[in-house]
Tab-separated table of C-alpha atoms and ligand atoms in Angstrom:
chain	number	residue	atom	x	y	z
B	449	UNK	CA	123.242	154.553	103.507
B	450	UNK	CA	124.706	154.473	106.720
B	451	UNK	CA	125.026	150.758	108.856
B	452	UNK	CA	123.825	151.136	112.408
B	453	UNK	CA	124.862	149.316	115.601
B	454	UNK	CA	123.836	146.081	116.019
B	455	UNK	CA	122.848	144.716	119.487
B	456	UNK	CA	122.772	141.384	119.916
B	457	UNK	CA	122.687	139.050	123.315
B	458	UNK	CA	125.319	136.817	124.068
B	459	UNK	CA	125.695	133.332	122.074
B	460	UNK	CA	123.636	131.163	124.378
B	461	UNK	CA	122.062	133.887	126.296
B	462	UNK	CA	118.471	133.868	127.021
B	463	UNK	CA	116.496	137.156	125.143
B	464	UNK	CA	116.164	140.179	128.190
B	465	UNK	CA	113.843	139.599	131.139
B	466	UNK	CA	111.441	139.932	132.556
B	467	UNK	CA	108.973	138.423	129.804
B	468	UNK	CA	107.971	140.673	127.205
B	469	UNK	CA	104.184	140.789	126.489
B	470	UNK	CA	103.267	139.608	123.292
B	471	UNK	CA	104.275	141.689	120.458
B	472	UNK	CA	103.635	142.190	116.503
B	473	UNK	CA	106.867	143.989	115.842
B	474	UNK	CA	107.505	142.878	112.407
B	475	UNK	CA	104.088	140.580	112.227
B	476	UNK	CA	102.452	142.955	110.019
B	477	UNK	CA	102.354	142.568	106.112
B	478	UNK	CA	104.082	145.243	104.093
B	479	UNK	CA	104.627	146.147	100.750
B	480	UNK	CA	107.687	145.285	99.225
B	481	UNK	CA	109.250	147.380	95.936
B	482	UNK	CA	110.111	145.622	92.711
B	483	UNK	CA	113.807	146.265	92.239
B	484	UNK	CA	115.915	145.884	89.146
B	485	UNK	CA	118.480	143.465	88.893
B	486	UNK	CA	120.652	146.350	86.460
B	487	UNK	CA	120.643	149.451	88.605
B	488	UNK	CA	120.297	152.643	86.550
B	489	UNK	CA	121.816	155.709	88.557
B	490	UNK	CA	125.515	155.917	89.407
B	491	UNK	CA	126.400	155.106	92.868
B	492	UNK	CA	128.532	156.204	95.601
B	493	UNK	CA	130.879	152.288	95.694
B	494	UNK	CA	132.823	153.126	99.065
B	495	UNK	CA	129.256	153.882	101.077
B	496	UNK	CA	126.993	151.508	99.092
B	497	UNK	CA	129.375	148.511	99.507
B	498	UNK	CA	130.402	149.688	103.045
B	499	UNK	CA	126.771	149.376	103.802
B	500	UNK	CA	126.006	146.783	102.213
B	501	UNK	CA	129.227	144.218	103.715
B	502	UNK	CA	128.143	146.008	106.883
B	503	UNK	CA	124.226	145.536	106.985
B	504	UNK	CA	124.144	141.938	104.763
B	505	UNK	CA	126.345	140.482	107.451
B	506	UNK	CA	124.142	141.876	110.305
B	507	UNK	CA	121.053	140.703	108.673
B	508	UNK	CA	122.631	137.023	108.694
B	509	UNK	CA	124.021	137.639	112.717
B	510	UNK	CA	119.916	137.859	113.094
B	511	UNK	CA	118.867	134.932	111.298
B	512	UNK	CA	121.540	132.799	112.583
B	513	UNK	CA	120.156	133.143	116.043
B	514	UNK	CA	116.467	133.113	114.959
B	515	UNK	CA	117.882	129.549	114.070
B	516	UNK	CA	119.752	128.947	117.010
B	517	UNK	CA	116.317	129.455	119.403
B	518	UNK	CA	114.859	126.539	117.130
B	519	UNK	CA	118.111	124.799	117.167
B	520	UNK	CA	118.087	124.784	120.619
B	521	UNK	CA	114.849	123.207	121.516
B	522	UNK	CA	115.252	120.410	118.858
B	523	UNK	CA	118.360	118.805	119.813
B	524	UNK	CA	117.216	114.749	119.132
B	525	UNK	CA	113.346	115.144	118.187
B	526	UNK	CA	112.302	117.163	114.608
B	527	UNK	CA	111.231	120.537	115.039
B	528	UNK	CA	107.294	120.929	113.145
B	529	UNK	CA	106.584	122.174	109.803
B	530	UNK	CA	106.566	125.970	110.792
B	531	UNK	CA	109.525	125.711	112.459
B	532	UNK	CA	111.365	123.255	109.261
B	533	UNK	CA	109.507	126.125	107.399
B	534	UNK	CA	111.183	128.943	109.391
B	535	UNK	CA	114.703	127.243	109.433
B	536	UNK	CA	114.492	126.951	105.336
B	537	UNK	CA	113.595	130.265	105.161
B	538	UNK	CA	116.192	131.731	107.601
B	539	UNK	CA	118.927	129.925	106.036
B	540	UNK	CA	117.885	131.397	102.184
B	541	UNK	CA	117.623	134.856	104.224
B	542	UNK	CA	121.177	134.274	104.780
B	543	UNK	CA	122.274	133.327	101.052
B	544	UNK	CA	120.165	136.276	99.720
B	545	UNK	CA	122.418	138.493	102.077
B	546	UNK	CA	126.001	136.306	101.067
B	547	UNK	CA	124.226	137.355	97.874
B	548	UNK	CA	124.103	141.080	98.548
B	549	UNK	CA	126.972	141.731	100.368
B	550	UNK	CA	129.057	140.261	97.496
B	551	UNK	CA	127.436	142.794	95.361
B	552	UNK	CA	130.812	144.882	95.643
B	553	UNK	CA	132.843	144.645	92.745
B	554	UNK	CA	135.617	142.440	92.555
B	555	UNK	CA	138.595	145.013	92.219
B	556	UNK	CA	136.259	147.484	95.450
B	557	UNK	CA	136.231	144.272	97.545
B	558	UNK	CA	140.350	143.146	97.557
B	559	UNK	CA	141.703	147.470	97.678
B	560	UNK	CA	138.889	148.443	100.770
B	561	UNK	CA	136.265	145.974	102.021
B	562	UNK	CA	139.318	143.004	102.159
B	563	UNK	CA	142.084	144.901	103.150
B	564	UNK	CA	139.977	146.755	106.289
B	565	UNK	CA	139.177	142.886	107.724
B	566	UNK	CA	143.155	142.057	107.292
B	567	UNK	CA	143.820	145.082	108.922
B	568	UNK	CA	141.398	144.342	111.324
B	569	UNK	CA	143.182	140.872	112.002
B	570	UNK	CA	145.072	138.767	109.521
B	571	UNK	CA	143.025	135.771	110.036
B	572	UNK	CA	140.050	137.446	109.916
B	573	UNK	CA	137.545	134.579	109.097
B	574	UNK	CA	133.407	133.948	108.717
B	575	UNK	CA	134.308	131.130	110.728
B	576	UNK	CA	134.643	133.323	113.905
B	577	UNK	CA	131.168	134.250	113.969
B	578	UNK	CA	129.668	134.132	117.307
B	579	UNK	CA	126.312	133.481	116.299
B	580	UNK	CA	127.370	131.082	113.227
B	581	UNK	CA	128.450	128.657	115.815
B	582	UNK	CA	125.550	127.127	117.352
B	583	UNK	CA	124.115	126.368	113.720
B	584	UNK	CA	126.747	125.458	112.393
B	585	UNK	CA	125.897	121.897	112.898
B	586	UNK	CA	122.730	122.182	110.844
B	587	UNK	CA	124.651	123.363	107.434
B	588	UNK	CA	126.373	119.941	108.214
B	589	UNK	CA	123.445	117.857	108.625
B	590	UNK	CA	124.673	116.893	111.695
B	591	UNK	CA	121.089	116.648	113.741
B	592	UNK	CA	119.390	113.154	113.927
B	593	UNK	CA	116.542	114.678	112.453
B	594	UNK	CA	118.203	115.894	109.341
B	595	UNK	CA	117.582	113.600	105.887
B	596	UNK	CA	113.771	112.503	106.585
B	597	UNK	CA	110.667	113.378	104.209
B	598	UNK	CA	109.749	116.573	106.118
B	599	UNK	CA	113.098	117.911	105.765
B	600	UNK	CA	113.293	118.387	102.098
B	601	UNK	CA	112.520	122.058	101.746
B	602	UNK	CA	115.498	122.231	104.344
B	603	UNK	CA	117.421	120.534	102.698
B	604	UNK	CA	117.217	122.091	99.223
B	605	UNK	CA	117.998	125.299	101.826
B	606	UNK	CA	121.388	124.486	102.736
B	607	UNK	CA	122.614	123.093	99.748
B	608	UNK	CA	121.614	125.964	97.661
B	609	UNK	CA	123.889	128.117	100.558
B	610	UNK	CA	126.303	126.261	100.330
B	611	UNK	CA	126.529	126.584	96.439
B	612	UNK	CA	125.929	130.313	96.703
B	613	UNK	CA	129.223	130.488	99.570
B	614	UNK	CA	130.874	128.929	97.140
B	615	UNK	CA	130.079	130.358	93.919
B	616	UNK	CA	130.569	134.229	95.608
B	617	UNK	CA	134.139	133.103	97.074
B	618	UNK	CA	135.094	132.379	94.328
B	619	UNK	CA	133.122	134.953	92.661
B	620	UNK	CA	135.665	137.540	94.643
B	621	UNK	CA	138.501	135.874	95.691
B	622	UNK	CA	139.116	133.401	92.179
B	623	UNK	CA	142.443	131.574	93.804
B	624	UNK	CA	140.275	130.890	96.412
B	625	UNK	CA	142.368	131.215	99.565
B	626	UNK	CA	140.696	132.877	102.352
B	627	UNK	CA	142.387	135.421	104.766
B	628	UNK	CA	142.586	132.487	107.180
B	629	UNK	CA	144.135	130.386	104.864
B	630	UNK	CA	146.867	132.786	103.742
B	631	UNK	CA	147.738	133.510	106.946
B	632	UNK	CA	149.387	131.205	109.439
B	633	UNK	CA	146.036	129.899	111.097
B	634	UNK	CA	144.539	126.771	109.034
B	635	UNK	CA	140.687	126.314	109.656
B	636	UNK	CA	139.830	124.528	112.449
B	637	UNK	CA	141.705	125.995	114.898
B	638	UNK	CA	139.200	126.952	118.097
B	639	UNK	CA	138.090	130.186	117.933
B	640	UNK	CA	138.915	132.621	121.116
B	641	UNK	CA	137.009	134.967	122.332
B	642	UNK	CA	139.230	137.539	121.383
B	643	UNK	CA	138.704	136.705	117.513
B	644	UNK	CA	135.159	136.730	118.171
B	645	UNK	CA	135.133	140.219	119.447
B	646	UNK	CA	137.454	141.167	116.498
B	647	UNK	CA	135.123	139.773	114.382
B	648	UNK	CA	131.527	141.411	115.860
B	649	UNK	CA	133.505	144.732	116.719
B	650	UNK	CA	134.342	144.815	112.698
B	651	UNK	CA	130.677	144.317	112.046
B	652	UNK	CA	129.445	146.945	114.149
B	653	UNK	CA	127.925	144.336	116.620
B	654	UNK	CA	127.814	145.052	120.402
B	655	UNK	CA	126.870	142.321	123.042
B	656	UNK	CA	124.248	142.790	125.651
B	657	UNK	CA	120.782	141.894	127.025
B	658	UNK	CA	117.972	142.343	124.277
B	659	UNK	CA	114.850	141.505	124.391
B	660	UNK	CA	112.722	139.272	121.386
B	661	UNK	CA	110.649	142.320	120.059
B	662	UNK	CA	113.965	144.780	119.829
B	663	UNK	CA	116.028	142.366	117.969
B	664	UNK	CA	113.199	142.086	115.328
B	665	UNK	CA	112.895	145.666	115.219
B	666	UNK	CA	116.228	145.788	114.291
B	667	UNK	CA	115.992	143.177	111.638
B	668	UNK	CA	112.797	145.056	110.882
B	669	UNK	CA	114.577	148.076	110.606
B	670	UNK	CA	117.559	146.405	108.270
B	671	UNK	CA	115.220	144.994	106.061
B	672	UNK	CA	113.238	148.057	104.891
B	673	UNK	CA	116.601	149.921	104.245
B	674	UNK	CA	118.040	147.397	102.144
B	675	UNK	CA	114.313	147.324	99.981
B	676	UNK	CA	115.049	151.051	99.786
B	677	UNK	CA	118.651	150.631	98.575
B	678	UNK	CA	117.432	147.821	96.005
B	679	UNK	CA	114.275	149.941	94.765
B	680	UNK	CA	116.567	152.783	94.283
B	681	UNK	CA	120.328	151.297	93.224
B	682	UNK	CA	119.230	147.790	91.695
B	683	UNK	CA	121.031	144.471	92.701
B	684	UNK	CA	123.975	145.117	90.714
B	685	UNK	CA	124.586	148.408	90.779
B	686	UNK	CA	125.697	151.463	88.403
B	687	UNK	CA	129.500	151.616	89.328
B	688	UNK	CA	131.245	154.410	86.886
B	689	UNK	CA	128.645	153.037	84.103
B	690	UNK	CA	129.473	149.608	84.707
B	691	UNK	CA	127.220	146.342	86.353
B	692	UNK	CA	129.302	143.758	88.203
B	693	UNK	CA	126.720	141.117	88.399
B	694	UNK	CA	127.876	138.077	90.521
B	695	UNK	CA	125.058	135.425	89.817
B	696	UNK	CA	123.233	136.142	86.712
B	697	UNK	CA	120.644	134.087	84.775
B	698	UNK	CA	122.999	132.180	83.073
B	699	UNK	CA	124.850	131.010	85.722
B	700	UNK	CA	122.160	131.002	88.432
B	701	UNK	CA	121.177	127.428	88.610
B	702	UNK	CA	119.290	126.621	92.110
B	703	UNK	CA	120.512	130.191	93.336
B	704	UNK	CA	118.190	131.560	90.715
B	705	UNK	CA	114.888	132.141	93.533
B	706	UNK	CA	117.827	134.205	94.689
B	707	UNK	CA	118.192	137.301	92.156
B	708	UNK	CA	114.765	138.353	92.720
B	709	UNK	CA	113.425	137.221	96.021
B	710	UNK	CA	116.443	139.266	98.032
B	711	UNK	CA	113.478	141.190	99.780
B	712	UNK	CA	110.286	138.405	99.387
B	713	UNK	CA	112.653	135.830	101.601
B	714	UNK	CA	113.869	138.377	104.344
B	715	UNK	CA	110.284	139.464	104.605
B	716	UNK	CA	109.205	136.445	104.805
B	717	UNK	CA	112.108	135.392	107.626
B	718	UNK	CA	111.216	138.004	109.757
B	719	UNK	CA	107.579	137.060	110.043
B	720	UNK	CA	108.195	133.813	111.025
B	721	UNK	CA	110.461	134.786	113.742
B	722	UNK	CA	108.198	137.251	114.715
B	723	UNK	CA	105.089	135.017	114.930
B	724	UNK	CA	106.928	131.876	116.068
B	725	UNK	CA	107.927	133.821	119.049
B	726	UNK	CA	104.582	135.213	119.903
B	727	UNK	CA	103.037	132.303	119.714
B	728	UNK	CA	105.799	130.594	122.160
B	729	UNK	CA	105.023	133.706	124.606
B	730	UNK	CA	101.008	133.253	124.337
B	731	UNK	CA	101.592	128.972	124.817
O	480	LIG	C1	129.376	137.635	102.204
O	480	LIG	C2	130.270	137.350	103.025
O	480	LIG	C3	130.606	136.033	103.665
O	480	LIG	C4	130.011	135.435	104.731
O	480	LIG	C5	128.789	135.923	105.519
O	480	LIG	C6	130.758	134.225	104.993
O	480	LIG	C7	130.482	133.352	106.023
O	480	LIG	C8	131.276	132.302	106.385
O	480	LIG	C9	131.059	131.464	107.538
O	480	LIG	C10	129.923	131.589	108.532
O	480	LIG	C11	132.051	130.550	107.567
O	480	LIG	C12	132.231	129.436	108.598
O	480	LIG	C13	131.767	128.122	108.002
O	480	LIG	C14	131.953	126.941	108.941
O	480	LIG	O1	132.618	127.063	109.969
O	480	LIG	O2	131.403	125.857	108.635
O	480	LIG	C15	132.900	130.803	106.428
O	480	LIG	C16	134.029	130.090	106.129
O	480	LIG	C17	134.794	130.283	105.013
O	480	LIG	N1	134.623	131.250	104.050
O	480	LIG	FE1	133.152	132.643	104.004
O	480	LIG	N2	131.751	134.089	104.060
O	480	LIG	C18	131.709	135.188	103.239
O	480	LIG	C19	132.544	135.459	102.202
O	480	LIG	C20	133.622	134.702	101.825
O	480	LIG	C21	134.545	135.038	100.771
O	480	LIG	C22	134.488	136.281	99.890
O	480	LIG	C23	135.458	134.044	100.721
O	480	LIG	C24	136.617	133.987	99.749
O	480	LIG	C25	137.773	133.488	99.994
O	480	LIG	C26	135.130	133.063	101.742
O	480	LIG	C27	135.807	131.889	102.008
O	480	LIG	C28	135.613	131.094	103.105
O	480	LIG	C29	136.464	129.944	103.472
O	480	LIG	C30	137.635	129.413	102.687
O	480	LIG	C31	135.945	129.450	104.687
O	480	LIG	C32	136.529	128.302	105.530
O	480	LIG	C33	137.255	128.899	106.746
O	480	LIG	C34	138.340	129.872	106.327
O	480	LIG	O3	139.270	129.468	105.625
O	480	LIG	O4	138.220	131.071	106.688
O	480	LIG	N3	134.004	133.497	102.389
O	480	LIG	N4	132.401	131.869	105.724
C-alpha cells in the first residue's frame, strides 16, 4: 500500500476551466468486497498504518470540499433532498475514514504516526485543515437552515461524527490533550497559511487547478484501494497476532452503521458527487 499525491484546488477556488463536458467518472455501480472486521493475515503496521493515516485523511480532504461546493450555494436558503442526502452522506464518509485511519494501534500511533506530525510542527492540529474550514460551520449547526424536518438524516450525520472524533481521540490519545493543546498554541488561534501548508504538505496534498472529473477519479481511485486493503487485511488488522479494535459492537452505539459500511458509505459519497455535478453541468 503506497499513498499517492493528492491534488486538490485551492480553498475557494473554482474546479479547472474551461468547462468540462459531462462526465461519469465514478457514476458507475461497482461491486464492493465483504471485509472482515478481525483481519486474518499478519500485516506490515509501519506501511498499513502509514497508508492508512495517509489515504483516510485524503479521502476526508475530498469530501470536505464535495461539501463545501453545496455549502457554498446554500448560504441562507436549504439545499434539496439530494443535496441534504449528499451532505449526510459525505459527512459519514468522513467518520468511516476518522474510523479507519485510527485503525493504528494505540502504542504504533504515539512512537511513529504522532511523533512524525510533532516533528512536522509542534502544533500540528486537524484544525488547520484547509478544506475543513469552509464546513466547518455545518458540524456547528451554524446555517439558518440547520434544525428543520428535512434536516434530520443530517443531523443524525454530524452528531454521530462528532461522537466518533471523540470516541477515537480518546480512543488514542486517553489524557486527551491534543498536540495543539500541549504545545503553546490553545485552539482558536487563526490559522496561517504557513500551518496550512504544513499541514497538506504532511498529507501528501499539493494545491493547484483540477478539474470536477479528476478529483473524483482520485477519490475513485482511493476508494477501490482501501476496499482492497479491507477485503484483504480486515478493519482491525492482524498486528504480531493481535486485533486492536477501536469501536467494537459493544461499544458502538450510533457509530455502529460504521464497522461495516466503511466501503457502502464512500461508495455511496462518491456517486453523489459524481452525479450531483453532472447534473449541475447538463442544467
Ligand atoms: C483520524 C484523524 C483525525 C482527523 C481527521 C481529525 C480532524 C480534526 C479536525 C478537522 C479538527 C478541527 C475541528 C474544528 O475546528 O471544529 C480537529 C480538532 C481537534 N482534534 Fe482531531 N482529528 C483526528 C484525530 C484526532 C486525535 C487522535 C485526537 C487526540 C487528541 C484529536 C483531538 C482533537 C482536538 C483536541 C481538536 C481541537 C483542536 C486542537 O486542540 O487541536 N483528533 N480534528
Amino acid at each position: 500500500m503506497q499513498p499517492q499525491l493528492l491534488f486538490m484546488p485551492q480553498v475557494g477556488h473554482p474546479y479547472q476551466r474551461p468547462a468540462e463536458p459531462p462526465h461519469t467518472a465514478g457514476t458507475a455501480e461497482r461491486e464492493l468486497p465483504e471485509y472482515d472486521l478481525l483481519g486474518a493475515r499478519p500485516v506490515d503496521a509501519q506501511r498499513l498504518f502509514w497508508y492508512r493515516w495517509i489515504a483516510g485523511h485524503q479521502i476526508s480532504f475530498v469530501l470536505w470540499r464535495a461539501m463545501g461546493d453545496i455549502l457554498w450555494r446554500h448560504p441562507d436558503d436549504p439545499p434539496g433532498d439530494r443535496e441534504l442526502d449528499a451532505l449526510a452522506t459525505c459527512i459519514d464518509g468522513y467518520s468511516a475514514m476518522l474510523l479507519y485511519s485510527a485503525t493504528v494501534p494505540r502504542a504504533h500511533y504515539h512512537a511513529h504516526t504522532r511523533a512524525r506530525m510533532a516533528l512536522q510542527h509542534p502544533s500540528f492540529s486537524g484544525a488547520w485543515a484547509p478544506d475543513y474550514r469552509p464546513v466547518r460551520r455545518i458540524f456547528r449547526g451554524r446555517f439558518p437552515w440547520q434544525g428543520g424536518r428535512s434536516c434530520e438524516a443530517l443531523d443524525e450525520a454530524i452528531a454521530r461524527n462528532g461522537v466518533t472524533h471523540d470516541h477515537i481521540a480518546n480512543h488514542l490519545v486517553p489524557d486527551g490533550r491534543s498536540l495543539l493543546q500541549q504545545s503553546a498554541g490553545a485552539p482558536g488561534v487563526s490559522v496561517s497559511r504557513e500551518k496550512e501548508d504544513l499541514y497538506d504538505n504532511f498529507f501528501l496534498t499539493v494545491r493547484r487547478p483540477v478539474g470536477h472529473t479528476e478529483l473524483v477519479a482520485q477519490l475513485d481511485t482511493r476508494v477501490a484501494e482501501v476496499a482492497t486493503d479491507l477485503a484483504h487485511n480486515g478493519l482491525y488488522p492482524d498486528v504480531d497476532g493481535r486485533h486492536h479494535p477501536v469501536v467494537t459492537w459493544q461499544s458502538a452505539g450510533v457509530m455502529e452503521p460504521l464497522l461495516t459500511g466503511v466501503l457502502r458509505v464512500l461508495d455511496r459519497a462518491t456517486r453523489l458527487m459524481a452525479h450531483l455535478r453532472l447534473e449541475e453541468v447538463r442544467s
